[in-house]
Amino acid sequence: MNENNTENNTQEVSIAINAQFVKDISFEAPHVPQIFTELKSNPEINVSVDVQAARVQETTYQVALKIKAEAKVEDKVAFLCEVEYGCIASVQVPAEHVEPILLIEIPRLLFPFVRNIIADLTRESGFPPLMINPIDFVGLYHKRLEEIKKQKENATVNWARRDFLIFLKKPRAVSYTHLTL
């Protein structure tokens, strides 16, 4: 009897990548071929990462990993590479785990493909292949949560200050029961 109860209470957990695709790709090398004569040392390279997820169906999501890499030699752009790589994923996990799966685990699965595309693009353009170091998606996720928390706190404080100033100018009843400081 206990075995049947535990079987009924456990939810089937599965994550499947149904399709992978390049959603957007761009490579610019505005100063080629002159820039090759100016490359005396490694260029300064800035890499930015963004992850976005959207529900497609009840347990199906689109996840997009965007990576932008810009290389500069002094004040000139050597190259600018932008890749948005996505997937359609079926995610059947408890509700509290959906967001971390979509913004941490699935991008972790997509990253090697994006890294390879960027390395190929830079190599085929005459530059050494750009091999992006592994990305800490857990750290990025927690950083994003902190930013959202701060934005909510700032918005609440700014809202309270604005209403308080209005209250001082024109006396009226203002309710702060929904305000969290």
PDB file of N, CA and C in Angstrom, residues 18-122:
ATOM      1  N   ASN A  18      14.091  19.580 -27.444  1.00  0.00           N
ATOM      2  CA  ASN A  18      13.374  19.079 -28.616  1.00  0.00           C
ATOM      3  C   ASN A  18      13.961  19.595 -29.926  1.00  0.00           C
ATOM      4  N   ALA A  19      14.510  20.799 -29.907  1.00  0.00           N
ATOM      5  CA  ALA A  19      15.101  21.396 -31.106  1.00  0.00           C
ATOM      6  C   ALA A  19      16.100  22.458 -30.672  1.00  0.00           C
ATOM      7  N   GLN A  20      17.162  22.608 -31.448  1.00  0.00           N
ATOM      8  CA  GLN A  20      18.163  23.654 -31.220  1.00  0.00           C
ATOM      9  C   GLN A  20      18.304  24.430 -32.519  1.00  0.00           C
ATOM     10  N   PHE A  21      18.595  25.752 -32.398  1.00  0.00           N
ATOM     11  CA  PHE A  21      18.656  26.560 -33.606  1.00  0.00           C
ATOM     12  C   PHE A  21      19.419  27.860 -33.365  1.00  0.00           C
ATOM     13  N   VAL A  22      20.002  28.374 -34.444  1.00  0.00           N
ATOM     14  CA  VAL A  22      20.587  29.713 -34.428  1.00  0.00           C
ATOM     15  C   VAL A  22      19.432  30.658 -34.715  1.00  0.00           C
ATOM     16  N   LYS A  23      19.155  31.534 -33.778  1.00  0.00           N
ATOM     17  CA  LYS A  23      18.050  32.481 -33.938  1.00  0.00           C
ATOM     18  C   LYS A  23      18.533  33.764 -34.608  1.00  0.00           C
ATOM     19  N   ASP A  24      19.743  34.209 -34.248  1.00  0.00           N
ATOM     20  CA  ASP A  24      20.309  35.421 -34.833  1.00  0.00           C
ATOM     21  C   ASP A  24      21.820  35.310 -34.751  1.00  0.00           C
ATOM     22  N   ILE A  25      22.482  35.772 -35.802  1.00  0.00           N
ATOM     23  CA  ILE A  25      23.947  35.730 -35.810  1.00  0.00           C
ATOM     24  C   ILE A  25      24.454  36.945 -36.586  1.00  0.00           C
ATOM     25  N   SER A  26      25.502  37.548 -36.053  1.00  0.00           N
ATOM     26  CA  SER A  26      26.071  38.719 -36.705  1.00  0.00           C
ATOM     27  C   SER A  26      27.569  38.754 -36.428  1.00  0.00           C
ATOM     28  N   PHE A  27      28.335  39.046 -37.444  1.00  0.00           N
ATOM     29  CA  PHE A  27      29.774  39.214 -37.273  1.00  0.00           C
ATOM     30  C   PHE A  27      30.206  40.411 -38.106  1.00  0.00           C
ATOM     31  N   GLU A  28      30.879  41.361 -37.457  1.00  0.00           N
ATOM     32  CA  GLU A  28      31.381  42.542 -38.142  1.00  0.00           C
ATOM     33  C   GLU A  28      32.853  42.710 -37.828  1.00  0.00           C
ATOM     34  N   ALA A  29      33.624  42.991 -38.857  1.00  0.00           N
ATOM     35  CA  ALA A  29      35.044  43.322 -38.699  1.00  0.00           C
ATOM     36  C   ALA A  29      35.283  44.579 -39.530  1.00  0.00           C
ATOM     37  N   PRO A  30      34.916  45.734 -38.988  1.00  0.00           N
ATOM     38  CA  PRO A  30      34.908  46.966 -39.781  1.00  0.00           C
ATOM     39  C   PRO A  30      36.282  47.453 -40.255  1.00  0.00           C
ATOM     40  N   HIS A  31      37.348  47.036 -39.599  1.00  0.00           N
ATOM     41  CA  HIS A  31      38.674  47.555 -39.956  1.00  0.00           C
ATOM     42  C   HIS A  31      39.588  46.500 -40.581  1.00  0.00           C
ATOM     43  N   VAL A  32      38.996  45.435 -41.085  1.00  0.00           N
ATOM     44  CA  VAL A  32      39.784  44.414 -41.791  1.00  0.00           C
ATOM     45  C   VAL A  32      40.039  44.929 -43.195  1.00  0.00           C
ATOM     46  N   PRO A  33      41.205  44.834 -43.760  1.00  0.00           N
ATOM     47  CA  PRO A  33      42.386  44.099 -43.309  1.00  0.00           C
ATOM     48  C   PRO A  33      43.394  44.953 -42.540  1.00  0.00           C
ATOM     49  N   GLN A  34      43.156  46.266 -42.425  1.00  0.00           N
ATOM     50  CA  GLN A  34      44.134  47.140 -41.781  1.00  0.00           C
ATOM     51  C   GLN A  34      44.397  46.739 -40.323  1.00  0.00           C
ATOM     52  N   ILE A  35      43.379  46.256 -39.641  1.00  0.00           N
ATOM     53  CA  ILE A  35      43.510  45.934 -38.215  1.00  0.00           C
ATOM     54  C   ILE A  35      44.565  44.862 -37.977  1.00  0.00           C
ATOM     55  N   PHE A  36      44.796  43.981 -38.979  1.00  0.00           N
ATOM     56  CA  PHE A  36      45.777  42.908 -38.795  1.00  0.00           C
ATOM     57  C   PHE A  36      47.193  43.459 -38.655  1.00  0.00           C
ATOM     58  N   THR A  37      47.460  44.599 -39.258  1.00  0.00           N
ATOM     59  CA  THR A  37      48.792  45.198 -39.119  1.00  0.00           C
ATOM     60  C   THR A  37      48.946  45.894 -37.773  1.00  0.00           C
ATOM     61  N   GLU A  38      47.830  46.207 -37.119  1.00  0.00           N
ATOM     62  CA  GLU A  38      47.875  46.891 -35.834  1.00  0.00           C
ATOM     63  C   GLU A  38      47.816  45.928 -34.649  1.00  0.00           C
ATOM     64  N   LEU A  39      47.620  44.658 -34.892  1.00  0.00           N
ATOM     65  CA  LEU A  39      47.533  43.665 -33.814  1.00  0.00           C
ATOM     66  C   LEU A  39      48.936  43.275 -33.346  1.00  0.00           C
ATOM     67  N   LYS A  40      49.448  44.019 -32.396  1.00  0.00           N
ATOM     68  CA  LYS A  40      50.774  43.719 -31.846  1.00  0.00           C
ATOM     69  C   LYS A  40      50.671  42.941 -30.537  1.00  0.00           C
ATOM     70  N   SER A  41      49.501  43.018 -29.910  1.00  0.00           N
ATOM     71  CA  SER A  41      49.238  42.262 -28.689  1.00  0.00           C
ATOM     72  C   SER A  41      47.779  41.797 -28.727  1.00  0.00           C
ATOM     73  N   ASN A  42      47.400  41.056 -27.719  1.00  0.00           N
ATOM     74  CA  ASN A  42      46.018  40.581 -27.678  1.00  0.00           C
ATOM     75  C   ASN A  42      45.059  41.761 -27.558  1.00  0.00           C
ATOM     76  N   PRO A  43      43.969  41.725 -28.322  1.00  0.00           N
ATOM     77  CA  PRO A  43      42.999  42.810 -28.208  1.00  0.00           C
ATOM     78  C   PRO A  43      42.232  42.714 -26.885  1.00  0.00           C
ATOM     79  N   GLU A  44      41.626  43.817 -26.472  1.00  0.00           N
ATOM     80  CA  GLU A  44      40.755  43.827 -25.303  1.00  0.00           C
ATOM     81  C   GLU A  44      39.420  43.236 -25.746  1.00  0.00           C
ATOM     82  N   ILE A  45      38.973  42.193 -25.051  1.00  0.00           N
ATOM     83  CA  ILE A  45      37.740  41.512 -25.443  1.00  0.00           C
ATOM     84  C   ILE A  45      36.729  41.600 -24.314  1.00  0.00           C
ATOM     85  N   ASN A  46      35.554  42.104 -24.647  1.00  0.00           N
ATOM     86  CA  ASN A  46      34.446  42.177 -23.697  1.00  0.00           C
ATOM     87  C   ASN A  46      33.367  41.203 -24.148  1.00  0.00           C
ATOM     88  N   VAL A  47      32.895  40.392 -23.211  1.00  0.00           N
ATOM     89  CA  VAL A  47      31.862  39.406 -23.505  1.00  0.00           C
ATOM     90  C   VAL A  47      30.666  39.675 -22.601  1.00  0.00           C
ATOM     91  N   SER A  48      29.483  39.739 -23.202  1.00  0.00           N
ATOM     92  CA  SER A  48      28.262  39.870 -22.405  1.00  0.00           C
ATOM     93  C   SER A  48      27.350  38.688 -22.704  1.00  0.00           C
ATOM     94  N   VAL A  49      26.607  38.287 -21.685  1.00  0.00           N
ATOM     95  CA  VAL A  49      25.756  37.100 -21.769  1.00  0.00           C
ATOM     96  C   VAL A  49      24.360  37.472 -21.301  1.00  0.00           C
ATOM     97  N   ASP A  50      23.363  36.971 -22.018  1.00  0.00           N
ATOM     98  CA  ASP A  50      21.976  37.158 -21.607  1.00  0.00           C
ATOM     99  C   ASP A  50      21.223  35.863 -21.876  1.00  0.00           C
ATOM    100  N   VAL A  51      20.341  35.514 -20.969  1.00  0.00           N
ATOM    101  CA  VAL A  51      19.511  34.325 -21.109  1.00  0.00           C
ATOM    102  C   VAL A  51      18.065  34.751 -20.997  1.00  0.00           C
ATOM    103  N   GLN A  52      17.246  34.286 -21.930  1.00  0.00           N
ATOM    104  CA  GLN A  52      15.821  34.592 -21.891  1.00  0.00           C
ATOM    105  C   GLN A  52      15.038  33.312 -22.088  1.00  0.00           C
ATOM    106  N   ALA A  53      13.888  33.239 -21.432  1.00  0.00           N
ATOM    107  CA  ALA A  53      13.030  32.069 -21.558  1.00  0.00           C
ATOM    108  C   ALA A  53      11.585  32.516 -21.672  1.00  0.00           C
ATOM    109  N   ALA A  54      10.820  31.769 -22.464  1.00  0.00           N
ATOM    110  CA  ALA A  54       9.400  32.068 -22.627  1.00  0.00           C
ATOM    111  C   ALA A  54       8.635  30.757 -22.786  1.00  0.00           C
ATOM    112  N   ARG A  55       7.453  30.728 -22.207  1.00  0.00           N
ATOM    113  CA  ARG A  55       6.599  29.538 -22.319  1.00  0.00           C
ATOM    114  C   ARG A  55       5.996  29.491 -23.715  1.00  0.00           C
ATOM    115  N   VAL A  56       6.042  28.302 -24.327  1.00  0.00           N
ATOM    116  CA  VAL A  56       5.445  28.078 -25.635  1.00  0.00           C
ATOM    117  C   VAL A  56       4.123  27.326 -25.459  1.00  0.00           C
ATOM    118  N   GLN A  57       4.156  26.301 -24.634  1.00  0.00           N
ATOM    119  CA  GLN A  57       2.974  25.527 -24.261  1.00  0.00           C
ATOM    120  C   GLN A  57       3.082  25.226 -22.781  1.00  0.00           C
ATOM    121  N   GLU A  58       2.187  24.395 -22.273  1.00  0.00           N
ATOM    122  CA  GLU A  58       2.131  24.167 -20.826  1.00  0.00           C
ATOM    123  C   GLU A  58       3.475  23.762 -20.223  1.00  0.00           C
ATOM    124  N   THR A  59       4.160  22.794 -20.808  1.00  0.00           N
ATOM    125  CA  THR A  59       5.460  22.358 -20.275  1.00  0.00           C
ATOM    126  C   THR A  59       6.573  22.513 -21.307  1.00  0.00           C
ATOM    127  N   THR A  60       6.338  23.336 -22.322  1.00  0.00           N
ATOM    128  CA  THR A  60       7.326  23.552 -23.378  1.00  0.00           C
ATOM    129  C   THR A  60       7.749  25.012 -23.363  1.00  0.00           C
ATOM    130  N   TYR A  61       9.059  25.222 -23.460  1.00  0.00           N
ATOM    131  CA  TYR A  61       9.618  26.574 -23.355  1.00  0.00           C
ATOM    132  C   TYR A  61      10.619  26.822 -24.461  1.00  0.00           C
ATOM    133  N   GLN A  62      10.763  28.094 -24.823  1.00  0.00           N
ATOM    134  CA  GLN A  62      11.851  28.517 -25.701  1.00  0.00           C
ATOM    135  C   GLN A  62      12.882  29.194 -24.813  1.00  0.00           C
ATOM    136  N   VAL A  63      14.118  28.770 -24.917  1.00  0.00           N
ATOM    137  CA  VAL A  63      15.212  29.378 -24.166  1.00  0.00           C
ATOM    138  C   VAL A  63      16.212  29.922 -25.174  1.00  0.00           C
ATOM    139  N   ALA A  64      16.659  31.154 -24.962  1.00  0.00           N
ATOM    140  CA  ALA A  64      17.625  31.778 -25.868  1.00  0.00           C
ATOM    141  C   ALA A  64      18.842  32.230 -25.072  1.00  0.00           C
ATOM    142  N   LEU A  65      19.999  31.832 -25.542  1.00  0.00           N
ATOM    143  CA  LEU A  65      21.281  32.242 -24.963  1.00  0.00           C
ATOM    144  C   LEU A  65      21.918  33.221 -25.942  1.00  0.00           C
ATOM    145  N   LYS A  66      22.109  34.463 -25.483  1.00  0.00           N
ATOM    146  CA  LYS A  66      22.708  35.500 -26.323  1.00  0.00           C
ATOM    147  C   LYS A  66      24.096  35.814 -25.795  1.00  0.00           C
ATOM    148  N   ILE A  67      25.075  35.724 -26.677  1.00  0.00           N
ATOM    149  CA  ILE A  67      26.442  36.081 -26.308  1.00  0.00           C
ATOM    150  C   ILE A  67      26.958  37.100 -27.313  1.00  0.00           C
ATOM    151  N   LYS A  68      27.497  38.182 -26.775  1.00  0.00           N
ATOM    152  CA  LYS A  68      28.071  39.244 -27.600  1.00  0.00           C
ATOM    153  C   LYS A  68      29.538  39.381 -27.201  1.00  0.00           C
ATOM    154  N   ALA A  69      30.414  39.325 -28.182  1.00  0.00           N
ATOM    155  CA  ALA A  69      31.849  39.483 -27.936  1.00  0.00           C
ATOM    156  C   ALA A  69      32.365  40.617 -28.813  1.00  0.00           C
ATOM    157  N   GLU A  70      33.037  41.570 -28.164  1.00  0.00           N
ATOM    158  CA  GLU A  70      33.603  42.704 -28.889  1.00  0.00           C
ATOM    159  C   GLU A  70      35.090  42.783 -28.595  1.00  0.00           C
ATOM    160  N   ALA A  71      35.899  42.804 -29.649  1.00  0.00           N
ATOM    161  CA  ALA A  71      37.346  42.915 -29.503  1.00  0.00           C
ATOM    162  C   ALA A  71      37.781  44.287 -29.999  1.00  0.00           C
ATOM    163  N   LYS A  72      38.616  44.939 -29.188  1.00  0.00           N
ATOM    164  CA  LYS A  72      39.118  46.268 -29.553  1.00  0.00           C
ATOM    165  C   LYS A  72      40.634  46.290 -29.516  1.00  0.00           C
ATOM    166  N   VAL A  73      41.208  47.010 -30.451  1.00  0.00           N
ATOM    167  CA  VAL A  73      42.631  47.305 -30.479  1.00  0.00           C
ATOM    168  C   VAL A  73      42.724  48.816 -30.336  1.00  0.00           C
ATOM    169  N   GLU A  74      43.212  49.236 -29.163  1.00  0.00           N
ATOM    170  CA  GLU A  74      43.198  50.645 -28.794  1.00  0.00           C
ATOM    171  C   GLU A  74      41.760  51.146 -28.863  1.00  0.00           C
ATOM    172  N   ASP A  75      41.430  52.060 -29.767  1.00  0.00           N
ATOM    173  CA  ASP A  75      40.056  52.563 -29.837  1.00  0.00           C
ATOM    174  C   ASP A  75      39.289  52.023 -31.042  1.00  0.00           C
ATOM    175  N   LYS A  76      39.897  51.112 -31.794  1.00  0.00           N
ATOM    176  CA  LYS A  76      39.250  50.548 -32.975  1.00  0.00           C
ATOM    177  C   LYS A  76      38.633  49.192 -32.663  1.00  0.00           C
ATOM    178  N   VAL A  77      37.462  48.967 -33.218  1.00  0.00           N
ATOM    179  CA  VAL A  77      36.811  47.666 -33.068  1.00  0.00           C
ATOM    180  C   VAL A  77      37.458  46.695 -34.052  1.00  0.00           C
ATOM    181  N   ALA A  78      38.053  45.638 -33.509  1.00  0.00           N
ATOM    182  CA  ALA A  78      38.625  44.596 -34.369  1.00  0.00           C
ATOM    183  C   ALA A  78      37.502  43.726 -34.919  1.00  0.00           C
ATOM    184  N   PHE A  79      36.622  43.266 -34.023  1.00  0.00           N
ATOM    185  CA  PHE A  79      35.435  42.534 -34.460  1.00  0.00           C
ATOM    186  C   PHE A  79      34.341  42.632 -33.414  1.00  0.00           C
ATOM    187  N   LEU A  80      33.134  42.424 -33.892  1.00  0.00           N
ATOM    188  CA  LEU A  80      31.952  42.377 -33.041  1.00  0.00           C
ATOM    189  C   LEU A  80      31.160  41.151 -33.473  1.00  0.00           C
ATOM    190  N   CYS A  81      30.973  40.241 -32.545  1.00  0.00           N
ATOM    191  CA  CYS A  81      30.297  38.988 -32.830  1.00  0.00           C
ATOM    192  C   CYS A  81      29.108  38.839 -31.887  1.00  0.00           C
ATOM    193  N   GLU A  82      27.934  38.598 -32.447  1.00  0.00           N
ATOM    194  CA  GLU A  82      26.736  38.397 -31.638  1.00  0.00           C
ATOM    195  C   GLU A  82      26.044  37.128 -32.111  1.00  0.00           C
ATOM    196  N   VAL A  83      25.759  36.245 -31.166  1.00  0.00           N
ATOM    197  CA  VAL A  83      25.073  34.996 -31.480  1.00  0.00           C
ATOM    198  C   VAL A  83      23.924  34.822 -30.493  1.00  0.00           C
ATOM    199  N   GLU A  84      22.747  34.570 -31.034  1.00  0.00           N
ATOM    200  CA  GLU A  84      21.596  34.188 -30.214  1.00  0.00           C
ATOM    201  C   GLU A  84      21.233  32.770 -30.634  1.00  0.00           C
ATOM    202  N   TYR A  85      21.421  31.857 -29.711  1.00  0.00           N
ATOM    203  CA  TYR A  85      21.205  30.438 -29.967  1.00  0.00           C
ATOM    204  C   TYR A  85      20.076  29.975 -29.058  1.00  0.00           C
ATOM    205  N   GLY A  86      19.115  29.296 -29.632  1.00  0.00           N
ATOM    206  CA  GLY A  86      17.957  28.921 -28.840  1.00  0.00           C
ATOM    207  C   GLY A  86      17.622  27.462 -28.922  1.00  0.00           C
ATOM    208  N   CYS A  87      16.631  27.104 -28.129  1.00  0.00           N
ATOM    209  CA  CYS A  87      16.123  25.739 -28.156  1.00  0.00           C
ATOM    210  C   CYS A  87      14.666  25.745 -27.723  1.00  0.00           C
ATOM    211  N   ILE A  88      14.008  24.677 -28.080  1.00  0.00           N
ATOM    212  CA  ILE A  88      12.681  24.379 -27.564  1.00  0.00           C
ATOM    213  C   ILE A  88      12.891  23.210 -26.610  1.00  0.00           C
ATOM    214  N   ALA A  89      12.462  23.397 -25.367  1.00  0.00           N
ATOM    215  CA  ALA A  89      12.696  22.376 -24.348  1.00  0.00           C
ATOM    216  C   ALA A  89      11.392  22.014 -23.654  1.00  0.00           C
ATOM    217  N   SER A  90      11.253  20.723 -23.402  1.00  0.00           N
ATOM    218  CA  SER A  90      10.142  20.240 -22.580  1.00  0.00           C
ATOM    219  C   SER A  90      10.673  20.084 -21.167  1.00  0.00           C
ATOM    220  N   VAL A  91       9.995  20.722 -20.239  1.00  0.00           N
ATOM    221  CA  VAL A  91      10.450  20.713 -18.843  1.00  0.00           C
ATOM    222  C   VAL A  91       9.290  20.270 -17.965  1.00  0.00           C
ATOM    223  N   GLN A  92       9.452  19.116 -17.364  1.00  0.00           N
ATOM    224  CA  GLN A  92       8.439  18.597 -16.449  1.00  0.00           C
ATOM    225  C   GLN A  92       9.103  18.385 -15.095  1.00  0.00           C
ATOM    226  N   VAL A  93       9.076  19.438 -14.315  1.00  0.00           N
ATOM    227  CA  VAL A  93       9.654  19.428 -12.969  1.00  0.00           C
ATOM    228  C   VAL A  93       8.678  20.162 -12.051  1.00  0.00           C
ATOM    229  N   PRO A  94       8.835  20.037 -10.738  1.00  0.00           N
ATOM    230  CA  PRO A  94       7.991  20.826  -9.839  1.00  0.00           C
ATOM    231  C   PRO A  94       8.128  22.321 -10.156  1.00  0.00           C
ATOM    232  N   ALA A  95       7.054  23.055  -9.963  1.00  0.00           N
ATOM    233  CA  ALA A  95       6.975  24.464 -10.350  1.00  0.00           C
ATOM    234  C   ALA A  95       8.119  25.314  -9.809  1.00  0.00           C
ATOM    235  N   GLU A  96       8.561  25.044  -8.579  1.00  0.00           N
ATOM    236  CA  GLU A  96       9.623  25.868  -7.989  1.00  0.00           C
ATOM    237  C   GLU A  96      10.982  25.660  -8.664  1.00  0.00           C
ATOM    238  N   HIS A  97      11.102  24.617  -9.484  1.00  0.00           N
ATOM    239  CA  HIS A  97      12.376  24.334 -10.156  1.00  0.00           C
ATOM    240  C   HIS A  97      12.395  24.767 -11.625  1.00  0.00           C
ATOM    241  N   VAL A  98      11.266  25.194 -12.157  1.00  0.00           N
ATOM    242  CA  VAL A  98      11.194  25.529 -13.580  1.00  0.00           C
ATOM    243  C   VAL A  98      12.137  26.680 -13.932  1.00  0.00           C
ATOM    244  N   GLU A  99      12.064  27.788 -13.198  1.00  0.00           N
ATOM    245  CA  GLU A  99      12.901  28.947 -13.521  1.00  0.00           C
ATOM    246  C   GLU A  99      14.393  28.625 -13.463  1.00  0.00           C
ATOM    247  N   PRO A 100      14.906  27.989 -12.397  1.00  0.00           N
ATOM    248  CA  PRO A 100      16.327  27.641 -12.399  1.00  0.00           C
ATOM    249  C   PRO A 100      16.718  26.689 -13.539  1.00  0.00           C
ATOM    250  N   ILE A 101      15.832  25.771 -13.885  1.00  0.00           N
ATOM    251  CA  ILE A 101      16.134  24.865 -15.000  1.00  0.00           C
ATOM    252  C   ILE A 101      16.262  25.665 -16.289  1.00  0.00           C
ATOM    253  N   LEU A 102      15.320  26.594 -16.513  1.00  0.00           N
ATOM    254  CA  LEU A 102      15.318  27.373 -17.753  1.00  0.00           C
ATOM    255  C   LEU A 102      16.471  28.361 -17.846  1.00  0.00           C
ATOM    256  N   LEU A 103      16.883  28.926 -16.714  1.00  0.00           N
ATOM    257  CA  LEU A 103      17.896  29.986 -16.747  1.00  0.00           C
ATOM    258  C   LEU A 103      19.290  29.538 -16.324  1.00  0.00           C
ATOM    259  N   ILE A 104      19.417  28.287 -15.860  1.00  0.00           N
ATOM    260  CA  ILE A 104      20.737  27.784 -15.469  1.00  0.00           C
ATOM    261  C   ILE A 104      21.096  26.531 -16.267  1.00  0.00           C
ATOM    262  N   GLU A 105      20.290  25.495 -16.115  1.00  0.00           N
ATOM    263  CA  GLU A 105      20.652  24.195 -16.688  1.00  0.00           C
ATOM    264  C   GLU A 105      20.585  24.169 -18.211  1.00  0.00           C
ATOM    265  N   ILE A 106      19.517  24.690 -18.781  1.00  0.00           N
ATOM    266  CA  ILE A 106      19.411  24.651 -20.240  1.00  0.00           C
ATOM    267  C   ILE A 106      20.463  25.533 -20.902  1.00  0.00           C
ATOM    268  N   PRO A 107      20.728  26.756 -20.417  1.00  0.00           N
ATOM    269  CA  PRO A 107      21.831  27.525 -21.011  1.00  0.00           C
ATOM    270  C   PRO A 107      23.184  26.806 -20.889  1.00  0.00           C
ATOM    271  N   ARG A 108      23.360  26.078 -19.799  1.00  0.00           N
ATOM    272  CA  ARG A 108      24.593  25.300 -19.626  1.00  0.00           C
ATOM    273  C   ARG A 108      24.719  24.242 -20.728  1.00  0.00           C
ATOM    274  N   LEU A 109      23.591  23.672 -21.136  1.00  0.00           N
ATOM    275  CA  LEU A 109      23.598  22.692 -22.225  1.00  0.00           C
ATOM    276  C   LEU A 109      23.837  23.354 -23.582  1.00  0.00           C
ATOM    277  N   LEU A 110      23.336  24.574 -23.764  1.00  0.00           N
ATOM    278  CA  LEU A 110      23.472  25.286 -25.040  1.00  0.00           C
ATOM    279  C   LEU A 110      24.853  25.917 -25.227  1.00  0.00           C
ATOM    280  N   PHE A 111      25.508  26.269 -24.130  1.00  0.00           N
ATOM    281  CA  PHE A 111      26.755  27.025 -24.194  1.00  0.00           C
ATOM    282  C   PHE A 111      27.828  26.422 -25.108  1.00  0.00           C
ATOM    283  N   PRO A 112      28.115  25.111 -25.057  1.00  0.00           N
ATOM    284  CA  PRO A 112      29.173  24.593 -25.943  1.00  0.00           C
ATOM    285  C   PRO A 112      28.903  24.833 -27.429  1.00  0.00           C
ATOM    286  N   PHE A 113      27.646  24.828 -27.829  1.00  0.00           N
ATOM    287  CA  PHE A 113      27.312  25.069 -29.227  1.00  0.00           C
ATOM    288  C   PHE A 113      27.575  26.528 -29.607  1.00  0.00           C
ATOM    289  N   VAL A 114      27.192  27.450 -28.731  1.00  0.00           N
ATOM    290  CA  VAL A 114      27.429  28.879 -28.987  1.00  0.00           C
ATOM    291  C   VAL A 114      28.927  29.162 -29.007  1.00  0.00           C
ATOM    292  N   ARG A 115      29.635  28.578 -28.060  1.00  0.00           N
ATOM    293  CA  ARG A 115      31.093  28.764 -27.982  1.00  0.00           C
ATOM    294  C   ARG A 115      31.755  28.314 -29.276  1.00  0.00           C
ATOM    295  N   ASN A 116      31.328  27.179 -29.809  1.00  0.00           N
ATOM    296  CA  ASN A 116      31.887  26.653 -31.046  1.00  0.00           C
ATOM    297  C   ASN A 116      31.583  27.572 -32.232  1.00  0.00           C
ATOM    298  N   ILE A 117      30.369  28.088 -32.299  1.00  0.00           N
ATOM    299  CA  ILE A 117      29.993  28.995 -33.389  1.00  0.00           C
ATOM    300  C   ILE A 117      30.868  30.253 -33.357  1.00  0.00           C
ATOM    301  N   ILE A 118      31.053  30.813 -32.169  1.00  0.00           N
ATOM    302  CA  ILE A 118      31.868  32.031 -32.039  1.00  0.00           C
ATOM    303  C   ILE A 118      33.323  31.746 -32.400  1.00  0.00           C
ATOM    304  N   ALA A 119      33.846  30.623 -31.970  1.00  0.00           N
ATOM    305  CA  ALA A 119      35.231  30.253 -32.311  1.00  0.00           C
ATOM    306  C   ALA A 119      35.383  30.102 -33.826  1.00  0.00           C
ATOM    307  N   ASP A 120      34.417  29.468 -34.466  1.00  0.00           N
ATOM    308  CA  ASP A 120      34.473  29.293 -35.922  1.00  0.00           C
ATOM    309  C   ASP A 120      34.374  30.633 -36.649  1.00  0.00           C
ATOM    310  N   LEU A 121      33.464  31.496 -36.197  1.00  0.00           N
ATOM    311  CA  LEU A 121      33.306  32.805 -36.849  1.00  0.00           C
ATOM    312  C   LEU A 121      34.583  33.633 -36.762  1.00  0.00           C
ATOM    313  N   THR A 122      35.181  33.675 -35.587  1.00  0.00           N
ATOM    314  CA  THR A 122      36.400  34.487 -35.442  1.00  0.00           C
ATOM    315  C   THR A 122      37.551  33.883 -36.242  1.00  0.00           C
TER     316      THR A 122
END
